[in-house]
């Protein structure tokens, strides 16, 4: 039990440090020595948990996928009133992210840009996008959209665009503009 507890705490420290470093500096901009220093674990401890940087990146992206989806879904759920409102309210998760730590863009877009086309990191980014789009399509259908897949793609583009513009401009207003555009799309499609 003690060994598992240590392993879990060490693994969590490694992933937390890696997440912060990867998000702010990109995948290629971070070395394993930086993760070791930031996490405060020994080199051997890091490599017990993650034999390669690729394994660490994959764990970071999977964890980020779960966290980001939970944030989007929680923001949507806070809207109350149904799927139409949820499709608009999910943009509050972007505003919350900006308020927490500024905009460093979308970790999945950043990873996809940096990763090789045949890499595990790229595959995870594609899986994340598919998962998000399936959820948006489900919401769009519940909202009564005539073309739920099209509305889901448009909302997805607004999310990605707000994250990219937020990174470029460092202006929280882009989230409000994306949210307003989503409101218009939802009204026009339902």
mmCIF file of C-alpha atoms in Angstrom:
data_model
loop_
_atom_site.group_PDB
_atom_site.id
_atom_site.type_symbol
_atom_site.label_atom_id
_atom_site.label_comp_id
_atom_site.label_asym_id
_atom_site.label_seq_id
_atom_site.Cartn_x
_atom_site.Cartn_y
_atom_site.Cartn_z
ATOM 1 C CA UNK A 1 0.000 0.000 0.000
ATOM 2 C CA UNK A 2 2.764 2.461 0.908
ATOM 3 C CA UNK A 3 4.542 1.781 -2.401
ATOM 4 C CA UNK A 4 1.361 2.434 -4.387
ATOM 5 C CA UNK A 5 0.671 5.634 -2.432
ATOM 6 C CA UNK A 6 4.169 6.934 -3.150
ATOM 7 C CA UNK A 7 3.832 5.938 -6.776
ATOM 8 C CA UNK A 8 0.522 7.754 -7.069
ATOM 9 C CA UNK A 9 1.806 10.925 -5.381
ATOM 10 C CA UNK A 10 4.979 10.942 -7.475
ATOM 11 C CA UNK A 11 3.063 10.308 -10.653
ATOM 12 C CA UNK A 12 0.660 13.132 -9.821
ATOM 13 C CA UNK A 13 3.536 15.537 -9.134
ATOM 14 C CA UNK A 14 5.187 14.588 -12.414
ATOM 15 C CA UNK A 15 1.969 15.024 -14.396
ATOM 16 C CA UNK A 16 1.126 18.333 -12.720
ATOM 17 C CA UNK A 17 4.584 19.724 -13.444
ATOM 18 C CA UNK A 18 4.566 18.397 -17.013
ATOM 19 C CA UNK A 19 1.098 19.824 -17.650
ATOM 20 C CA UNK A 20 2.131 23.315 -16.618
ATOM 21 C CA UNK A 21 5.375 23.166 -18.591
ATOM 22 C CA UNK A 22 3.834 21.659 -21.739
ATOM 23 C CA UNK A 23 0.918 24.095 -21.707
ATOM 24 C CA UNK A 24 3.127 27.168 -21.390
ATOM 25 C CA UNK A 25 6.098 26.055 -23.514
ATOM 26 C CA UNK A 26 4.796 23.422 -25.919
ATOM 27 C CA UNK A 27 5.765 19.780 -26.144
ATOM 28 C CA UNK A 28 9.049 20.322 -27.919
ATOM 29 C CA UNK A 29 10.021 23.228 -25.688
ATOM 30 C CA UNK A 30 10.190 21.049 -22.569
ATOM 31 C CA UNK A 31 12.835 18.489 -21.714
ATOM 32 C CA UNK A 32 12.616 15.666 -19.231
ATOM 33 C CA UNK A 33 15.194 17.395 -16.997
ATOM 34 C CA UNK A 34 12.834 20.378 -16.706
ATOM 35 C CA UNK A 35 10.001 18.066 -15.666
ATOM 36 C CA UNK A 36 12.267 16.421 -13.090
ATOM 37 C CA UNK A 37 13.270 19.809 -11.663
ATOM 38 C CA UNK A 38 9.716 21.176 -11.611
ATOM 39 C CA UNK A 39 8.221 18.041 -10.056
ATOM 40 C CA UNK A 40 10.956 17.562 -7.477
ATOM 41 C CA UNK A 41 11.281 13.857 -8.149
ATOM 42 C CA UNK A 42 14.417 11.898 -8.839
ATOM 43 C CA UNK A 43 15.273 11.034 -12.425
ATOM 44 C CA UNK A 44 14.809 7.334 -11.656
ATOM 45 C CA UNK A 45 11.329 8.049 -10.235
ATOM 46 C CA UNK A 46 10.270 9.852 -13.391
ATOM 47 C CA UNK A 47 11.447 6.990 -15.564
ATOM 48 C CA UNK A 48 9.708 4.394 -13.379
ATOM 49 C CA UNK A 49 6.412 6.099 -14.213
ATOM 50 C CA UNK A 50 7.155 7.243 -17.772
ATOM 51 C CA UNK A 51 9.818 5.371 -19.713
ATOM 52 C CA UNK A 52 9.880 7.961 -22.486
ATOM 53 C CA UNK A 53 8.852 11.534 -23.101
ATOM 54 C CA UNK A 54 6.261 10.163 -25.521
ATOM 55 C CA UNK A 55 4.609 8.226 -22.681
ATOM 56 C CA UNK A 56 4.613 11.355 -20.504
ATOM 57 C CA UNK A 57 3.114 13.462 -23.306
ATOM 58 C CA UNK A 58 0.414 10.842 -23.904
ATOM 59 C CA UNK A 59 -0.488 10.757 -20.188
ATOM 60 C CA UNK A 60 -0.586 14.559 -20.091
ATOM 61 C CA UNK A 61 -2.884 14.738 -23.128
ATOM 62 C CA UNK A 62 -5.236 12.043 -21.795
ATOM 63 C CA UNK A 63 -5.445 13.809 -18.449
ATOM 64 C CA UNK A 64 -6.011 17.153 -20.181
ATOM 65 C CA UNK A 65 -8.744 15.599 -22.333
ATOM 66 C CA UNK A 66 -10.624 14.413 -19.253
ATOM 67 C CA UNK A 67 -10.138 17.718 -17.464
ATOM 68 C CA UNK A 68 -11.094 19.905 -20.422
ATOM 69 C CA UNK A 69 -14.206 17.880 -21.245
ATOM 70 C CA UNK A 70 -15.267 18.056 -17.590
ATOM 71 C CA UNK A 71 -14.794 21.846 -17.605
ATOM 72 C CA UNK A 72 -16.826 22.276 -20.801
ATOM 73 C CA UNK A 73 -19.589 20.018 -19.535
ATOM 74 C CA UNK A 74 -19.706 21.714 -16.130
ATOM 75 C CA UNK A 75 -19.953 25.165 -17.721
ATOM 76 C CA UNK A 76 -22.736 23.916 -19.976
ATOM 77 C CA UNK A 77 -24.605 22.304 -17.095
ATOM 78 C CA UNK A 78 -24.500 25.509 -15.035
ATOM 79 C CA UNK A 79 -26.660 27.170 -17.698
ATOM 80 C CA UNK A 80 -29.728 25.172 -16.827
ATOM 81 C CA UNK A 81 -32.722 25.453 -19.109
ATOM 82 C CA UNK A 82 -31.757 22.905 -21.737
ATOM 83 C CA UNK A 83 -29.393 22.086 -24.551
ATOM 84 C CA UNK A 84 -29.762 25.387 -26.424
ATOM 85 C CA UNK A 85 -28.493 27.291 -23.399
ATOM 86 C CA UNK A 86 -25.786 24.684 -22.772
ATOM 87 C CA UNK A 87 -24.352 25.126 -26.281
ATOM 88 C CA UNK A 88 -23.819 28.789 -25.489
ATOM 89 C CA UNK A 89 -22.827 28.498 -21.826
ATOM 90 C CA UNK A 90 -19.997 26.062 -22.518
ATOM 91 C CA UNK A 91 -17.942 29.093 -23.615
ATOM 92 C CA UNK A 92 -17.823 30.097 -19.949
ATOM 93 C CA UNK A 93 -15.228 27.329 -19.519
ATOM 94 C CA UNK A 94 -12.931 29.256 -21.870
ATOM 95 C CA UNK A 95 -13.422 32.457 -19.873
ATOM 96 C CA UNK A 96 -12.729 30.548 -16.657
ATOM 97 C CA UNK A 97 -9.504 29.163 -18.151
ATOM 98 C CA UNK A 98 -8.401 32.643 -19.176
ATOM 99 C CA UNK A 99 -9.131 33.982 -15.697
ATOM 100 C CA UNK A 100 -7.123 31.172 -14.075
ATOM 101 C CA UNK A 101 -3.907 31.465 -16.052
ATOM 102 C CA UNK A 102 -4.257 33.540 -19.198
ATOM 103 C CA UNK A 103 -4.443 32.073 -22.665
ATOM 104 C CA UNK A 104 -1.735 29.781 -23.888
ATOM 105 C CA UNK A 105 -4.019 28.400 -26.579
ATOM 106 C CA UNK A 106 -5.520 24.972 -26.934
ATOM 107 C CA UNK A 107 -3.214 22.234 -25.662
ATOM 108 C CA UNK A 108 -4.578 19.870 -28.306
ATOM 109 C CA UNK A 109 -4.026 22.223 -31.232
ATOM 110 C CA UNK A 110 -0.540 22.965 -29.913
ATOM 111 C CA UNK A 111 0.216 19.256 -29.569
ATOM 112 C CA UNK A 112 -1.165 18.478 -33.024
ATOM 113 C CA UNK A 113 1.027 21.160 -34.571
ATOM 114 C CA UNK A 114 4.147 19.870 -32.839
ATOM 115 C CA UNK A 115 3.560 16.117 -33.079
ATOM 116 C CA UNK A 116 4.386 13.898 -36.011
ATOM 117 C CA UNK A 117 1.347 12.790 -38.007
ATOM 118 C CA UNK A 118 1.837 9.160 -36.986
ATOM 119 C CA UNK A 119 2.533 9.851 -33.293
ATOM 120 C CA UNK A 120 0.527 8.801 -30.281
ATOM 121 C CA UNK A 121 0.213 12.471 -29.278
ATOM 122 C CA UNK A 122 -1.455 13.318 -32.577
ATOM 123 C CA UNK A 123 -3.795 10.343 -32.253
ATOM 124 C CA UNK A 124 -4.859 11.509 -28.787
ATOM 125 C CA UNK A 125 -5.532 15.030 -30.072
ATOM 126 C CA UNK A 126 -7.750 13.609 -32.809
ATOM 127 C CA UNK A 127 -9.569 11.420 -30.253
ATOM 128 C CA UNK A 128 -10.139 14.482 -28.065
ATOM 129 C CA UNK A 129 -11.615 16.435 -30.969
ATOM 130 C CA UNK A 130 -13.859 13.515 -31.932
ATOM 131 C CA UNK A 131 -15.016 13.129 -28.321
ATOM 132 C CA UNK A 132 -15.770 16.828 -28.026
ATOM 133 C CA UNK A 133 -17.587 16.878 -31.362
ATOM 134 C CA UNK A 134 -19.703 13.840 -30.442
ATOM 135 C CA UNK A 135 -20.793 15.624 -27.273
ATOM 136 C CA UNK A 136 -21.537 18.834 -29.189
ATOM 137 C CA UNK A 137 -23.543 16.863 -31.765
ATOM 138 C CA UNK A 138 -25.532 15.231 -28.976
ATOM 139 C CA UNK A 139 -26.281 18.653 -27.457
ATOM 140 C CA UNK A 140 -27.163 20.023 -30.896
ATOM 141 C CA UNK A 141 -29.604 17.190 -31.473
ATOM 142 C CA UNK A 142 -31.186 17.733 -28.036
ATOM 143 C CA UNK A 143 -31.445 21.432 -28.882
ATOM 144 C CA UNK A 144 -33.515 20.555 -31.943
ATOM 145 C CA UNK A 145 -30.982 21.585 -34.590
ATOM 146 C CA UNK A 146 -32.067 20.719 -38.110
ATOM 147 C CA UNK A 147 -28.478 19.657 -38.874
ATOM 148 C CA UNK A 148 -26.906 18.717 -35.509
ATOM 149 C CA UNK A 149 -23.546 17.615 -36.931
ATOM 150 C CA UNK A 150 -23.168 20.900 -38.808
ATOM 151 C CA UNK A 151 -24.030 22.945 -35.721
ATOM 152 C CA UNK A 152 -21.584 20.872 -33.660
ATOM 153 C CA UNK A 153 -18.797 21.522 -36.199
ATOM 154 C CA UNK A 154 -19.563 25.254 -36.171
ATOM 155 C CA UNK A 155 -19.539 25.422 -32.365
ATOM 156 C CA UNK A 156 -16.280 23.425 -32.375
ATOM 157 C CA UNK A 157 -14.755 25.932 -34.769
ATOM 158 C CA UNK A 158 -15.804 28.774 -32.482
ATOM 159 C CA UNK A 159 -14.152 27.040 -29.518
ATOM 160 C CA UNK A 160 -10.936 26.453 -31.450
ATOM 161 C CA UNK A 161 -11.001 29.959 -32.901
ATOM 162 C CA UNK A 162 -11.517 31.578 -29.505
ATOM 163 C CA UNK A 163 -8.617 29.602 -28.047
ATOM 164 C CA UNK A 164 -6.333 30.476 -30.966
ATOM 165 C CA UNK A 165 -7.312 34.162 -30.992
ATOM 166 C CA UNK A 166 -7.045 34.304 -27.231
ATOM 167 C CA UNK A 167 -3.489 32.996 -27.467
ATOM 168 C CA UNK A 168 -2.576 35.450 -30.185
ATOM 169 C CA UNK A 169 -4.265 38.556 -28.796
ATOM 170 C CA UNK A 170 -4.288 37.777 -25.051
ATOM 171 C CA UNK A 171 -7.712 39.392 -24.988
ATOM 172 C CA UNK A 172 -10.527 37.863 -22.950
ATOM 173 C CA UNK A 173 -13.053 39.626 -25.204
ATOM 174 C CA UNK A 174 -12.608 36.952 -27.887
ATOM 175 C CA UNK A 175 -14.427 34.480 -25.642
ATOM 176 C CA UNK A 176 -17.414 36.797 -25.323
ATOM 177 C CA UNK A 177 -17.451 37.286 -29.080
ATOM 178 C CA UNK A 178 -17.338 33.537 -29.691
ATOM 179 C CA UNK A 179 -20.130 33.049 -27.166
ATOM 180 C CA UNK A 180 -22.243 35.689 -28.931
ATOM 181 C CA UNK A 181 -21.616 33.987 -32.276
ATOM 182 C CA UNK A 182 -22.636 30.648 -30.740
ATOM 183 C CA UNK A 183 -25.862 32.213 -29.482
ATOM 184 C CA UNK A 184 -26.666 33.403 -33.025
ATOM 185 C CA UNK A 185 -25.806 30.010 -34.543
ATOM 186 C CA UNK A 186 -27.956 28.143 -32.059
ATOM 187 C CA UNK A 187 -30.890 30.485 -32.619
ATOM 188 C CA UNK A 188 -30.580 30.152 -36.399
ATOM 189 C CA UNK A 189 -30.206 26.350 -36.391
ATOM 190 C CA UNK A 190 -32.885 25.374 -33.899
#
